[in-house]
Short mmCIF file of C-alpha atoms in Angstrom, two decimals:
data_model
loop_
_atom_site.label_atom_id
_atom_site.label_comp_id
_atom_site.label_asym_id
_atom_site.label_seq_id
_atom_site.Cartn_x
_atom_site.Cartn_y
_atom_site.Cartn_z
CA MET A 14 -21.36 -3.69 38.76
CA PRO A 15 -19.77 -5.40 35.74
CA ASN A 16 -18.95 -9.05 35.98
CA ASP A 17 -15.28 -9.51 35.12
CA ALA A 18 -15.27 -13.18 36.07
CA TYR A 19 -13.13 -15.30 33.81
CA ASP A 20 -15.23 -17.57 31.60
CA TYR A 21 -13.02 -20.65 31.49
CA SER A 22 -15.59 -22.77 29.67
CA VAL A 23 -15.33 -20.64 26.52
CA LYS A 24 -11.51 -20.61 26.58
CA LEU A 25 -11.48 -24.35 27.27
CA LYS A 26 -13.60 -25.19 24.25
CA THR A 27 -11.98 -22.80 21.80
CA GLU A 28 -8.32 -22.60 22.75
CA PHE A 29 -7.12 -24.72 25.65
CA GLU A 30 -8.78 -28.03 24.86
CA PRO A 31 -6.38 -28.93 22.00
CA VAL A 32 -3.41 -28.59 24.37
CA LEU A 33 -5.12 -30.81 26.93
CA LYS A 34 -6.04 -33.30 24.23
CA PHE A 35 -2.48 -33.44 22.95
CA PHE A 36 -1.25 -34.40 26.43
CA GLU A 37 -4.19 -36.79 26.88
CA VAL A 38 -5.67 -34.77 29.75
CA LYS A 39 -9.44 -34.98 30.07
CA PRO A 40 -10.80 -31.51 30.90
CA THR A 41 -12.66 -31.26 34.20
CA GLY A 42 -14.03 -27.76 33.63
CA ASN A 43 -12.13 -26.48 36.66
CA LEU A 44 -9.26 -24.18 35.64
CA PHE A 45 -6.97 -24.99 38.56
CA LYS A 46 -7.54 -28.73 38.28
CA ASP A 47 -6.99 -28.70 34.51
CA LEU A 48 -3.76 -26.68 34.84
CA THR A 49 -2.55 -29.08 37.52
CA LEU A 50 -3.32 -32.10 35.37
CA LEU A 51 -1.62 -30.45 32.38
CA ALA A 52 1.49 -29.65 34.42
CA GLU A 53 1.67 -33.27 35.62
CA ALA A 54 1.23 -34.55 32.05
CA ILE A 55 3.95 -32.23 30.69
CA GLU A 56 6.35 -33.20 33.46
CA GLY A 57 5.55 -36.87 32.97
CA ALA A 58 6.18 -36.55 29.23
CA LYS A 59 9.53 -34.81 29.77
CA ILE A 60 8.68 -33.04 26.53
CA ASP A 61 7.82 -36.24 24.79
CA GLU A 62 10.70 -37.42 22.63
CA LYS A 63 8.25 -38.70 20.02
CA LEU A 64 6.97 -35.16 19.43
CA THR A 65 10.51 -33.85 19.14
CA LYS A 66 11.44 -36.63 16.71
CA PHE A 67 8.33 -35.88 14.66
CA PHE A 68 9.43 -32.26 14.22
CA PHE A 69 13.03 -33.25 13.51
CA ASP A 70 11.96 -35.69 10.81
CA PHE A 71 9.44 -33.22 9.38
CA TYR A 72 12.04 -30.47 8.93
CA ASP A 73 14.77 -32.89 7.79
CA ARG A 74 13.28 -32.51 4.31
CA ASP A 75 16.00 -34.48 2.52
CA GLY A 76 15.89 -37.31 5.08
CA ASN A 77 19.64 -37.37 5.69
CA GLY A 78 19.32 -37.36 9.50
CA THR A 79 20.35 -33.73 10.01
CA ILE A 80 18.83 -30.27 9.76
CA SER A 81 20.67 -28.10 7.23
CA ARG A 82 20.82 -24.31 7.23
CA ASP A 83 18.07 -24.18 4.58
CA GLU A 84 15.88 -26.59 6.56
CA LEU A 85 16.46 -24.51 9.71
CA SER A 86 15.36 -21.44 7.78
CA VAL A 87 12.00 -23.09 7.00
CA LEU A 88 11.60 -24.17 10.64
CA VAL A 89 12.36 -20.70 12.03
CA ARG A 90 9.98 -19.05 9.57
CA ASP A 91 7.24 -21.55 10.49
CA ILE A 92 7.75 -20.84 14.18
CA GLY A 93 7.57 -17.11 13.46
CA GLU A 94 4.35 -17.61 11.54
CA ALA A 95 2.82 -19.65 14.36
CA MET A 96 3.89 -17.14 17.00
CA GLY A 97 3.04 -14.05 14.95
CA ASP A 98 6.68 -12.94 15.26
CA ASP A 99 7.68 -10.90 12.22
CA SER A 100 11.37 -11.00 13.17
CA MET A 101 11.34 -14.78 12.88
CA LYS A 102 9.16 -14.80 9.78
CA ASN A 103 11.62 -12.43 8.12
CA ILE A 104 14.88 -13.82 9.51
CA THR A 105 17.95 -12.41 7.81
CA ASP A 106 20.87 -14.46 6.52
CA SER A 107 23.04 -13.07 9.29
CA GLN A 108 20.49 -14.05 11.97
CA LEU A 109 20.18 -17.50 10.43
CA ASP A 110 23.98 -17.88 10.49
CA ASP A 111 23.97 -16.89 14.18
CA ALA A 112 21.22 -19.42 14.95
CA MET A 113 23.09 -22.13 13.08
CA ALA A 114 26.29 -21.35 15.00
CA ILE A 115 24.44 -21.69 18.31
CA LEU A 116 22.51 -24.85 17.44
CA ASP A 117 25.31 -26.65 15.61
CA GLU A 118 27.23 -27.40 18.80
CA ASP A 119 29.93 -29.51 17.13
CA GLY A 120 30.47 -27.16 14.19
CA SER A 121 29.66 -29.81 11.57
CA GLY A 122 27.53 -27.44 9.48
CA GLU A 123 24.41 -29.51 10.20
CA ILE A 124 22.16 -29.87 13.24
CA GLU A 125 22.21 -33.48 14.39
CA TRP A 126 19.44 -35.17 16.37
CA ASN A 127 20.97 -34.59 19.82
CA GLU A 128 21.61 -30.92 19.06
CA PHE A 129 18.07 -30.48 17.80
CA LYS A 130 16.59 -32.31 20.77
CA ASN A 131 18.43 -30.13 23.30
CA TRP A 132 17.18 -26.98 21.59
CA PHE A 133 13.67 -28.20 20.89
CA ASP A 134 13.09 -29.31 24.49
CA GLU A 135 13.95 -25.78 25.64
CA LEU A 136 11.81 -24.27 22.90
CA MET A 137 8.77 -26.36 23.88
CA VAL A 138 9.03 -25.35 27.55
CA CYS A 139 9.02 -21.70 26.42
CA PHE A 140 6.09 -22.43 24.08
CA TYR A 141 3.98 -23.94 26.88
CA ILE A 142 4.70 -20.93 29.07
CA PHE A 143 3.77 -18.67 26.14
CA ILE A 144 0.46 -20.50 25.69
CA ILE A 145 -0.43 -20.28 29.37
CA PHE A 146 0.31 -16.55 29.62
CA ASN A 147 -0.95 -15.57 26.17
CA TYR A 148 -4.32 -17.20 26.65
CA ASN A 149 -4.71 -15.90 30.21
CA ILE A 150 -5.10 -19.37 31.65
#
């Protein structure tokens, strides 16, 4: 009879450990315990504002305190590359205009910090869910 038991130790070392490390969770080797600790760390961090600010500053290439349409284009393409999503990697001008219209809540033509933070917090929650389901953990 084949053994289909999940080998968490291999996944932990190769894929899941960096996520735990980022949230300063020391792996126990027990899948349920590690997921519980990770969930507590994520909730406690409230999607750490420092991480969000890091990404905002990184993609605010000209340092003017906002994300322009061109800077958003780079961000979306980078997310698409990371997620293996060709539609994001190859975003059209029309799609980029639609994204800008959604994210630029006040219609200023730029994405300010508070607009970025609202969107990025939602994005990160989706990303964590993606990681958990994509890596079968």
